[in-house]
Amino acid sequence: MLIKPVRAVLLSIMLLASLLMLAMLVITTTMKSASVVVPVVASENQTDKNYILRAYNGHIAVFYGAITDSPAIETTIEVAGLRAVDREKLVAGITVQSYDDVLRLLEDFGS
C-alpha cells in the first residue's frame, strides 16, 4: 500500500525535473541565438567610415568600412530565422553610420 504514494511522489518529481530542463533548454537557446560578440574597443573614434551588416556563414556579420573577406564582428543571430524582407536586405548589405545603429539593428534582429 505504501508503493502507490511513493510512486506518485517519484513521478511528480520526475515530471517537475523534466519541465525544469525543458524551460532551461528554451532559455539557453533563446539567449544563444541573440548573443553578439562585441569588440573590446568601442568605436567612438571610428566616425569616418560606415558599418555594413551582411549575411555571413548563415549569421549576421558586421563589416567596418568596406566588405572584406572577414567581418569585424560575427554574431550568432541566424539569418534563416529572420523575415524574408530582412534576409534580402542582409544579402544586399545594410549600411549604417554609427556603432549605436549597429547595436540597435542587432537588438532588433535578435529579438
Backbone as a ProteinNet text record, in pm:
[ID]
protein_1_A
[PRIMARY]
MLIKPVRAVLLSIMLLASLLMLAMLVITTTMKSASVVVPVVASENQTDKNYILRAYNGHIAVFYGAITDSPAIETTIEVAGLRAVDREKLVAGITVQSYDDVLRLLEDFGS
[TERTIARY]
80	0	85.2	203.4	293.7	354.1	347.5	409.7	340.6	210	138.2	172.1	171.7	209.2	354.6	444.7	586.2	601.2	532	537.2	484	375.6	317.5	413.5	480.1	577	694.3	746.7	859	820.8	702.3	656.7	640.8	591.8	577.9	713.9	810.4	946	1006.4	988.9	1042.9	976.5	847.5	775.9	825.5	840.8	891.4	1033.8	1117.7	1255.1	1255	1168.3	1158.6	1114.4	1016.3	969.1	1077.7	1153.3	1262.7	1370.5	1405.1	1505.9	1457.2	1330.5	1274.5	1278.8	1243.9	1248.3	1390.8	1486.4	1627.1	1675.5	1631.2	1668.9	1616.2	1491.5	1431.8	1505.9	1535.1	1605.5	1745.3	1817.4	1952.8	1952.4	1859.1	1850.7	1819.9	1729.3	1693.5	1811.9	1881.8	1996.7	2108.5	2128.7	2235.2	2208.8	2083.7	2053.1	2062.9	2055	2059.8	2194.6	2288.9	2416.3	2500.9	2578.4	2664.5	2801.5	2904.4	3039.6	3074	3093.3	3121.5	3271.2	3333.1	3476	3509.3	3630.8	3672.7	3676.9	3727.2	3740	3613.8	3546.7	3428	3470.8	3379.8	3416.3	3381.3	3400	3370.3	3457.4	3581	3671.7	3663.4	3572.8	3562.3	3441	3444.9	3328.2	3341.2	3457.6	3477.1	3435.3	3398.3	3359.5	3223.5	3164.1	3032.9	3046.7	2941.3	2930.4	2833.6	2862	2775.5	2737.6	2607.5	2558.3	2524.3	2577.2	2552.6	2539	2478.9	2474.2	2613.3	2661	2794.6	2791.5	2817.1	2814.9	2683.2	2572.9	2442	2405	2493.7	2469.2	2480.8	2441.3	2460.9	2602.9	2672	2807.5	2814.4	2907.1	2927.1	3064.3	3064.5	3189	3210.8	3335	3366	3437.8	3384.9	3449	3410.3	3447.2	3416.6	3401.3	3335.5	3318.2	3449.3	3504.1	3628.4	3599.4	3704.3	3685.5	3636.4	3677.7	3635	3572.4	3464.1	3394.3	3466.3	3433	3483.5	3413.9	3285.9	3205.8	3120.3	3118.7	3025.4	2935.1	2804.6	2708.9	2664.2	2584	2523	2376.5	2335	2196.9	2185.5	2101.6	2087.6	1999.1	2048.5	1975.4	1849.7	1856.3	1741.8	1619.9	1639.9	1528.9	1462.6	1511.9	1458.3	1348.7	1276.2	1173.7	1241.2	1168.3	1222.9	1275.8	1204.5	1245.7	1378.9	1397.8	1523.3	1637.3	1607.5	1710.6	1758.8	1665.1	1702.5	1790.5	1754.4	1835	1975.5	1985.8	2116.8	2202.6	2140.6	2216.9	2275.6	2197.1	2245.4	2341.7	2323	2406.2	2331.6	2329	2263.8	2373.2	2380.7	2483.4	2427.4	2503	2464.9	2585.4	2558	2662.3	2732.6	2662.5	2721.7	2714.9	2800	2802	2672.9	2614.4	2485.2	2377.4	2381.1	2285.8	2307	2432.8	2464.1	2401.5	2424.4	2370.6	2218.2	2156.4	2010.2	1956.7	2017	1972	1993.1	2108	2133.7	2034.5	1999.2	1899.1	1764.1	1728.5	1602	1601.8	1711.7	1718.5	1722.8	1782.4	1795.7	1671.9	1573.4	1453.2	1339.7
-118.9	0	126.6	118.1	231.8	260.8	162.2	174.7	281.2	290.2	387.2	532	573.2	712.1	743.2	648.9	670.1	683.9	599.9	605.5	739.5	787.1	915.1	1029.8	1025.7	1130.4	1127.5	1009.1	996.9	1044.4	1008.9	1054.4	1206.5	1264.2	1410.2	1478.3	1424.2	1480.8	1471.2	1356.7	1339.4	1435.9	1457.2	1549.7	1692.4	1733.7	1868.1	1886.4	1785	1792.7	1804.6	1730.8	1738.2	1876.5	1932.8	2067	2171.2	2157.1	2249.5	2240	2118.2	2101.6	2159.6	2141.4	2197.1	2349.3	2408.5	2554.6	2605.5	2537.9	2579.1	2567.4	2464.5	2448.3	2563.7	2601.8	2713.7	2842.9	2868	2990.5	2993.1	2882.1	2875.2	2896.9	2834.6	2850.2	2994.2	3056.8	3195.9	3288	3268.3	3352.9	3334.2	3210.1	3181.7	3248.3	3244.4	3299.8	3451.2	3515.1	3660.7	3715.1	3627.5	3678.7	3737.8	3836.7	3908.7	3920.5	3895.7	3918.5	4062.7	4143.5	4285.8	4307	4383.9	4406.3	4478.5	4455.1	4512.2	4663.5	4719.2	4863.9	4919.4	5007.5	5073	5163.7	5188.7	5258.7	5406.1	5470	5613.1	5694.5	5652.7	5729.1	5686.9	5597.9	5547.8	5609.5	5736.9	5804.8	5832.4	5807.4	5842.6	5732.7	5616	5505.9	5451.6	5378.4	5319.2	5176	5126.8	4986.9	4921.5	4797.9	4725.3	4593.1	4570.1	4443.1	4356.2	4232.8	4140.3	3999.2	3916.1	3773.2	3715.5	3633.6	3575.1	3439.7	3333.7	3197.3	3165.5	3217	3189.6	3276.1	3367.9	3456.3	3602	3692.6	3834.9	3870.8	3940.9	3987	4137	4202.1	4346.2	4369.1	4440.9	4479.1	4627.3	4666	4805.7	4865.8	4976.1	5047.2	4990.8	4868.4	4804	4654.8	4587.8	4443.9	4376.4	4303	4229.9	4081.2	4001.3	3857	3816	3889.2	3853.7	3975	3951.3	4062.2	4108.6	4229.9	4281.3	4210.1	4179.8	4110.3	4006.4	3884.3	3783.7	3744.5	3761.1	3730.6	3585.6	3544.9	3412.3	3420.6	3537	3554.5	3490.7	3389.1	3316.2	3392.4	3406.2	3477.5	3400.2	3269.1	3186.4	3209.4	3253.2	3275.9	3411.5	3494	3629.2	3631.8	3742.4	3760.8	3768.8	3733.2	3732.7	3869.7	3974.9	4111	4145.6	4103.4	4128.9	4046.4	3921.9	3838.6	3902.5	3955	4019.7	4142	4221.8	4339.9	4299.9	4192.3	4148.5	4090.4	4029	3979.6	4097	4203.3	4323.2	4403.2	4398.8	4475.4	4597.1	4612.3	4727	4818.8	4940.4	5036.3	5130.5	5146.9	5240.7	5327.3	5441.9	5541.1	5522	5470.1	5467.8	5328.4	5308.2	5182.3	5164.6	5274	5267.2	5212.1	5252.1	5199.2	5049.4	5006.6	4863.9	4787.9	4836.3	4769.7	4767.2	4876.3	4882.8	4778.3	4770.1	4672.7	4529.5	4503.5	4368.8	4330.8	4426.5	4400.5	4369.5	4444.6	4419.7	4281.6	4247.5	4118.4	4002.7	4025	3918.5	3892.6	3982	3962.8	3901.5
0	0	0	49.8	54.3	-83.3	-171.5	-303.2	-387.6	-386.4	-469.3	-433.5	-306.9	-275.5	-310.3	-286.4	-319.8	-470.7	-542.2	-689.1	-739.9	-682.8	-723.1	-694.7	-580.6	-545.9	-643.4	-671	-764.5	-904.7	-949.9	-1081.1	-1084	-977	-969.4	-974.5	-902.3	-903.4	-1042.9	-1107.7	-1243.4	-1341.1	-1327.5	-1414.9	-1394.5	-1269.5	-1240.9	-1293.1	-1277.2	-1327.9	-1480.1	-1546.3	-1692.6	-1738.1	-1670.2	-1705.1	-1682.5	-1574.1	-1546	-1653.8	-1694.5	-1800.2	-1932.3	-1963.5	-2086.2	-2083.4	-1970.4	-1957.5	-1973.3	-1914.2	-1925.7	-2070.2	-2141.4	-2281.5	-2365.4	-2343	-2417	-2386.4	-2260.4	-2221.6	-2281.8	-2274.5	-2329.1	-2479.3	-2549.7	-2694.9	-2731.8	-2659.9	-2687	-2662.3	-2553	-2520.1	-2622.1	-2666.5	-2761.4	-2895.4	-2941.6	-3073.5	-3076.3	-2962.1	-2959.1	-2915.3	-2889.6	-2838.7	-2949.9	-2914.5	-3007.4	-2944.6	-3024.3	-2976.3	-3007.3	-2903.6	-2920.1	-2905	-2993.5	-2981.1	-2851.1	-2801.9	-2674.5	-2680.1	-2789.8	-2801.5	-2864.6	-2796.2	-2851.9	-2965.2	-3054.8	-3177.3	-3173.7	-3063	-3053.9	-3149.8	-3170.6	-3256.4	-3402.5	-3435.3	-3571.4	-3640.5	-3664.3	-3720.2	-3869.2	-3927.7	-4067.7	-4164.5	-4116.5	-4204	-4162.7	-4253.6	-4229.1	-4180.8	-4119.9	-4082.1	-4179.4	-4215.6	-4307.9	-4242.6	-4226.6	-4175.3	-4294.7	-4294.5	-4404.7	-4352.9	-4437.9	-4408.6	-4433.1	-4339.3	-4349.6	-4279.3	-4353.5	-4298.1	-4227.2	-4279.5	-4221.3	-4102.1	-4063.4	-3949.1	-3993.5	-3905.1	-3932.7	-3892.5	-3981.5	-3953.3	-3977.1	-3907.3	-3920.8	-3982.3	-4092.8	-4159.4	-4134.9	-4120.8	-4093.6	-4213.2	-4263.8	-4374.7	-4509.2	-4535.7	-4663.2	-4637	-4728	-4711.9	-4750.4	-4656.8	-4678.8	-4664.1	-4667.8	-4654.1	-4515.8	-4414.6	-4279.3	-4210.8	-4137.2	-4071.5	-3945.5	-3903.3	-3775.9	-3660.5	-3678.9	-3577.4	-3648.8	-3596.5	-3645.8	-3530.4	-3549.5	-3443	-3452.8	-3358.3	-3362.9	-3405	-3453.7	-3499.9	-3638	-3648.3	-3773.8	-3871.9	-3994.1	-4099	-4137.8	-4135.9	-4176	-4087.3	-3964.2	-3872.5	-3886.6	-3978.4	-3995.8	-4101.2	-4106.6	-4210.1	-4346.7	-4451.1	-4587.3	-4626.7	-4590	-4626.4	-4560.4	-4434.5	-4364.7	-4424.4	-4462.5	-4526.4	-4655.7	-4735.6	-4861.8	-4837.1	-4736.3	-4703.9	-4660.5	-4583.2	-4535.5	-4647.3	-4744.8	-4859.8	-4936.9	-4952.3	-5022.4	-4935.2	-4805.1	-4712.1	-4660.7	-4530.2	-4466.6	-4414.4	-4468.4	-4428.2	-4322.8	-4213.9	-4107.9	-4073.6	-4013.1	-3986.1	-3852.4	-3752.3	-3618.2	-3556.6	-3458.4	-3385.2	-3305.5	-3259.2	-3190.1	-3282.2	-3410.5	-3508.4	-3528.4	-3529.4	-3541.8	-3425.4	-3304.5	-3185.7	-3186.5	-3230.3	-3236.6	-3334.3	-3454	-3553.3	-3504.5	-3443.8	-3393.9	-3284.3	-3201.3	-3097.9	-3162.1	-3266.7	-3337.1	-3402.3	-3470.7	-3539	-3439.7	-3325	-3226.6	-3143.3	-3151.1	-3068.4	-3146.5
[MASK]
+++++++++++++++++++++++++++++++++++++++++++++++++++++++++++++++++++++++++++++++++++++++++++++++++++++++++++++++

